[in-house]
Tab-separated table of C-alpha atoms and ligand atoms in Angstrom:
chain	number	residue	atom	x	y	z
X	47	MET	CA	-46.736	-21.218	-39.428
X	48	THR	CA	-45.060	-17.957	-39.482
X	49	ARG	CA	-47.523	-14.658	-39.050
X	50	PRO	CA	-45.940	-11.731	-40.176
X	51	ILE	CA	-45.811	-8.325	-38.094
X	52	ALA	CA	-45.247	-5.368	-40.348
X	53	LYS	CA	-45.937	-1.319	-39.456
X	54	PRO	CA	-48.242	-0.485	-41.605
X	55	ALA	CA	-47.511	2.848	-42.751
X	56	ASN	CA	-43.840	1.621	-43.628
X	57	VAL	CA	-44.760	-2.353	-45.078
X	58	LYS	CA	-47.421	-3.816	-47.126
X	59	ALA	CA	-47.814	-7.063	-45.038
X	60	ARG	CA	-46.467	-10.361	-46.683
X	61	THR	CA	-45.618	-13.484	-46.542
X	62	ARG	CA	-43.292	-14.677	-48.689
X	63	ARG	CA	-39.770	-13.780	-48.267
X	64	ARG	CA	-37.392	-11.974	-51.368
X	65	GLN	CA	-37.451	-12.912	-54.377
X	66	VAL	CA	-35.860	-10.351	-56.767
X	67	SER	CA	-32.300	-10.852	-58.299
X	68	PRO	CA	-29.861	-8.552	-56.371
X	69	SER	CA	-29.616	-6.013	-59.444
X	70	LEU	CA	-32.971	-4.739	-58.610
X	71	LEU	CA	-32.230	-4.631	-55.349
X	72	ARG	CA	-31.653	-0.683	-54.812
X	73	ALA	CA	-34.829	-0.891	-52.047
X	74	ALA	CA	-34.290	0.802	-48.831
X	75	LEU	CA	-32.847	-2.541	-46.433
X	76	VAL	CA	-36.090	-4.076	-44.686
X	77	LEU	CA	-34.918	-5.491	-41.270
X	78	ALA	CA	-36.868	-8.891	-40.660
X	79	LEU	CA	-36.476	-9.881	-36.959
X	80	ALA	CA	-37.586	-13.378	-37.304
X	81	ALA	CA	-38.424	-13.212	-33.595
X	82	SER	CA	-39.370	-16.628	-32.201
X	83	CYS	CA	-38.831	-18.126	-28.571
X	84	ALA	CA	-36.373	-20.816	-28.256
X	85	PHE	CA	-37.665	-22.804	-25.383
X	86	ALA	CA	-35.836	-25.298	-24.876
X	87	VAL	CA	-35.009	-29.047	-24.808
X	88	PRO	CA	-33.386	-28.817	-20.895
X	89	VAL	CA	-30.192	-28.102	-20.624
X	90	VAL	CA	-27.486	-30.258	-22.360
X	91	LEU	CA	-25.024	-27.936	-21.725
X	92	GLY	CA	-25.345	-26.060	-18.842
X	93	ALA	CA	-21.787	-27.656	-17.727
X	94	LEU	CA	-20.131	-25.956	-20.791
X	95	ARG	CA	-20.958	-22.380	-19.885
X	96	PRO	CA	-19.027	-19.697	-19.047
X	97	ALA	CA	-19.149	-18.278	-15.384
X	98	GLN	CA	-21.412	-15.421	-15.049
X	99	SER	CA	-20.359	-12.761	-12.864
X	100	ALA	CA	-20.457	-8.847	-12.194
X	101	ASP	CA	-17.485	-8.589	-14.855
X	102	GLY	CA	-18.084	-10.961	-17.353
X	103	ALA	CA	-17.035	-8.469	-19.630
X	104	GLY	CA	-13.714	-9.619	-19.403
X	105	LEU	CA	-14.347	-12.931	-20.200
X	106	PRO	CA	-13.548	-14.721	-23.733
X	107	PRO	CA	-16.795	-15.754	-25.814
X	108	VAL	CA	-16.703	-19.555	-25.243
X	109	GLN	CA	-17.758	-21.638	-28.436
X	110	VAL	CA	-20.280	-23.567	-27.006
X	111	ALA	CA	-20.120	-27.518	-27.382
X	112	LEU	CA	-21.947	-28.993	-30.395
X	113	SER	CA	-20.565	-31.283	-32.922
X	114	GLY	CA	-20.787	-30.141	-36.923
X	115	LEU	CA	-19.471	-26.172	-35.685
X	116	ALA	CA	-17.305	-23.585	-38.164
X	117	ALA	CA	-14.456	-21.834	-36.263
X	118	GLY	CA	-16.755	-18.438	-34.262
X	119	ALA	CA	-20.002	-20.402	-34.469
X	120	CYS	CA	-22.534	-21.255	-32.071
X	121	MET	CA	-20.208	-18.471	-29.398
X	122	SER	CA	-21.642	-18.027	-25.397
X	123	LEU	CA	-21.096	-14.278	-24.477
X	124	SER	CA	-21.533	-13.744	-20.672
X	125	PRO	CA	-22.871	-10.849	-18.981
X	126	SER	CA	-20.810	-7.612	-18.325
X	127	GLY	CA	-24.139	-6.307	-16.142
X	128	SER	CA	-25.820	-7.726	-13.365
X	129	ASN	CA	-26.802	-11.042	-14.060
X	130	ALA	CA	-30.031	-11.422	-15.195
X	131	GLY	CA	-30.324	-15.049	-15.212
X	132	LYS	CA	-31.631	-15.699	-19.329
X	133	THR	CA	-30.143	-16.045	-22.113
X	134	VAL	CA	-30.691	-14.591	-25.367
X	135	PHE	CA	-30.120	-16.042	-28.730
X	136	ILE	CA	-28.546	-13.806	-31.517
X	137	ASP	CA	-28.970	-15.051	-35.349
X	138	PRO	CA	-26.928	-12.618	-37.590
X	139	GLY	CA	-28.243	-14.192	-40.550
X	140	HIS	CA	-26.610	-15.249	-43.560
X	141	GLY	CA	-22.520	-15.483	-43.264
X	142	GLY	CA	-19.179	-16.631	-44.495
X	143	MET	CA	-19.959	-17.734	-48.257
X	144	ASP	CA	-24.010	-16.783	-48.278
X	145	PRO	CA	-24.181	-13.255	-48.277
X	146	GLY	CA	-27.537	-12.814	-48.296
X	147	VAL	CA	-29.035	-10.077	-50.320
X	148	VAL	CA	-26.326	-7.470	-52.548
X	149	GLY	CA	-27.609	-4.465	-52.552
X	150	THR	CA	-26.006	-0.289	-52.988
X	151	VAL	CA	-26.303	2.110	-51.296
X	152	GLY	CA	-24.647	5.453	-52.372
X	153	GLY	CA	-22.844	3.964	-55.063
X	154	ARG	CA	-21.736	1.236	-52.314
X	155	GLN	CA	-22.054	-2.560	-52.576
X	156	VAL	CA	-24.065	-3.352	-48.815
X	157	LEU	CA	-24.112	-7.014	-47.853
X	158	GLU	CA	-26.853	-8.540	-45.538
X	159	LYS	CA	-24.678	-10.855	-43.715
X	160	GLU	CA	-22.127	-7.798	-42.989
X	161	VAL	CA	-25.117	-5.952	-41.842
X	162	THR	CA	-26.348	-8.380	-39.996
X	163	LEU	CA	-23.057	-9.028	-37.977
X	164	GLY	CA	-22.567	-5.573	-37.003
X	165	VAL	CA	-26.314	-5.150	-35.869
X	166	GLY	CA	-26.095	-8.907	-33.843
X	167	THR	CA	-22.931	-8.059	-32.478
X	168	ARG	CA	-23.666	-4.575	-31.332
X	169	LEU	CA	-27.285	-5.934	-29.823
X	170	ALA	CA	-25.033	-8.632	-28.250
X	171	GLU	CA	-23.038	-5.696	-26.129
X	172	LEU	CA	-26.463	-3.884	-25.276
X	173	LEU	CA	-27.833	-7.043	-23.996
X	174	ARG	CA	-24.698	-8.292	-22.121
X	175	ALA	CA	-24.614	-4.835	-20.330
X	176	ASP	CA	-28.385	-5.695	-19.276
X	177	GLY	CA	-26.950	-8.892	-17.589
X	178	TYR	CA	-28.373	-11.159	-20.155
X	179	ARG	CA	-25.839	-14.035	-20.867
X	180	VAL	CA	-26.186	-14.168	-25.060
X	181	VAL	CA	-24.747	-16.126	-27.410
X	182	LEU	CA	-24.488	-15.743	-31.343
X	183	SER	CA	-24.692	-18.115	-33.499
X	184	ARG	CA	-21.740	-16.068	-35.298
X	185	MET	CA	-18.979	-13.321	-34.235
X	186	ALA	CA	-17.627	-13.956	-37.912
X	187	ASP	CA	-17.724	-14.224	-42.287
X	188	SER	CA	-18.782	-17.749	-41.355
X	189	SER	CA	-20.788	-20.197	-42.241
X	190	VAL	CA	-22.274	-22.235	-38.673
X	191	THR	CA	-22.490	-25.241	-39.939
X	192	LYS	CA	-18.836	-26.525	-40.790
X	193	LEU	CA	-18.781	-26.491	-44.472
X	194	SER	CA	-17.059	-29.257	-46.490
X	195	ALA	CA	-15.566	-29.439	-50.398
X	196	THR	CA	-18.943	-31.226	-51.230
X	197	ASP	CA	-21.172	-28.382	-49.747
X	198	SER	CA	-20.388	-25.720	-52.282
X	199	VAL	CA	-20.960	-25.401	-56.060
X	200	ALA	CA	-19.001	-22.501	-57.704
X	201	GLY	CA	-18.702	-20.726	-54.533
X	202	ALA	CA	-22.146	-20.943	-53.656
X	203	MET	CA	-23.653	-23.644	-51.019
X	204	THR	CA	-25.761	-26.013	-51.452
X	205	ALA	CA	-29.323	-26.335	-50.838
X	206	SER	CA	-28.533	-29.142	-48.527
X	207	ALA	CA	-25.994	-26.936	-47.308
X	208	VAL	CA	-27.770	-23.880	-46.622
X	209	HIS	CA	-30.574	-26.177	-44.717
X	210	ARG	CA	-27.887	-27.580	-42.513
X	211	ASP	CA	-27.027	-24.378	-41.427
X	212	LEU	CA	-30.612	-23.680	-40.674
X	213	VAL	CA	-30.735	-26.287	-38.637
X	214	THR	CA	-27.661	-26.131	-36.880
X	215	ARG	CA	-28.513	-22.179	-35.545
X	216	THR	CA	-30.855	-23.723	-33.913
X	217	LEU	CA	-29.769	-26.586	-32.548
X	218	CYS	CA	-27.281	-23.725	-31.164
X	219	ALA	CA	-30.451	-21.667	-29.251
X	220	ASN	CA	-31.991	-25.245	-27.753
X	221	SER	CA	-28.724	-26.438	-26.835
X	222	VAL	CA	-28.278	-23.529	-24.644
X	223	ASP	CA	-31.395	-23.154	-23.111
X	224	ALA	CA	-32.365	-20.011	-24.331
X	225	SER	CA	-35.266	-17.648	-23.499
X	226	VAL	CA	-35.682	-15.930	-26.621
X	227	LEU	CA	-34.383	-16.802	-30.105
X	228	VAL	CA	-34.166	-13.086	-32.287
X	229	SER	CA	-32.823	-14.306	-36.035
X	230	LEU	CA	-31.549	-10.903	-38.028
X	231	HIS	CA	-32.019	-9.834	-41.400
X	232	PHE	CA	-32.307	-6.796	-43.948
X	233	ASP	CA	-34.548	-8.024	-46.453
X	234	ALA	CA	-34.253	-6.447	-49.901
X	235	PHE	CA	-38.048	-5.616	-52.526
X	236	ASP	CA	-38.056	-4.691	-55.555
X	237	ASP	CA	-40.100	-0.872	-55.334
X	238	PRO	CA	-38.297	1.167	-53.534
X	239	ALA	CA	-41.010	3.219	-51.333
X	240	VAL	CA	-41.076	-0.074	-49.455
X	241	GLY	CA	-39.433	0.135	-46.709
X	242	GLY	CA	-39.813	-0.156	-42.967
X	243	THR	CA	-39.667	-3.212	-40.187
X	244	GLU	CA	-41.708	-6.786	-40.169
X	245	THR	CA	-41.290	-9.284	-37.523
X	246	PHE	CA	-42.149	-12.926	-38.062
X	247	TYR	CA	-43.132	-15.553	-35.504
X	248	ASP	CA	-44.371	-18.785	-35.103
X	249	ALA	CA	-47.775	-18.637	-34.184
X	250	ALA	CA	-47.719	-22.707	-33.879
X	251	ARG	CA	-45.890	-22.967	-30.899
X	252	LYS	CA	-47.310	-23.306	-27.701
X	253	PHE	CA	-45.905	-19.773	-26.523
X	254	ALA	CA	-47.196	-18.617	-29.560
X	255	ALA	CA	-48.755	-15.228	-27.790
X	256	GLU	CA	-44.941	-14.708	-25.633
X	257	ASN	CA	-43.807	-15.123	-29.133
X	258	LYS	CA	-46.740	-12.251	-30.313
X	259	ARG	CA	-45.179	-10.114	-27.861
X	260	LEU	CA	-42.258	-10.265	-28.339
X	261	ALA	CA	-42.652	-9.536	-32.333
X	262	VAL	CA	-44.860	-6.103	-31.323
X	263	ASP	CA	-42.329	-5.114	-29.494
X	264	LEU	CA	-39.459	-5.824	-31.589
X	265	GLN	CA	-41.643	-3.348	-33.217
V	482	LIG	ZN1	-31.407	-12.180	-44.567
């Protein structure tokens, strides 16, 4: 079960995701960090990791060897600071044909997929500087799974394609032996008075206590 943690002063705790139409989304964007530890299937692809060194900042991102990836998806970045020996998986939500929330701020259209990518990319820089290897589920405006013509109807991903895309994100996280998985979303709500940060974690996993600690820390 996924449990929400929300700052009570800002957000009424809720367990369901947004269900409002985009036209109602004038509300403040709510940052939802779905955090859970991705403890790992034993390393399958360790040998494919890029070299980790103190000057890893200059190394280009490397795509993890996983089948069915879109271009620019599941990209590994070496630490740019002294190597902490851990991998953090960052998942900028949505992407490509899936815009996520379509909102309006100051008369300008804001797409959730763009905000998650911007925040995820910045977060990756900060973590790399702290010595973490970072794997981003995507580094561009794209899906993570490779899509075919049958995966979309009238410009929108089918439900099965969306599901496969989510599964591919978790496969990516597990294949790189990530210690932590952080999925970034900017949800919206039809009541503009509602705003703040909420984190979701999986309370059913054997590492639920660590999950919760991370979820609270992220607040
Ligand atoms: Zn989202």
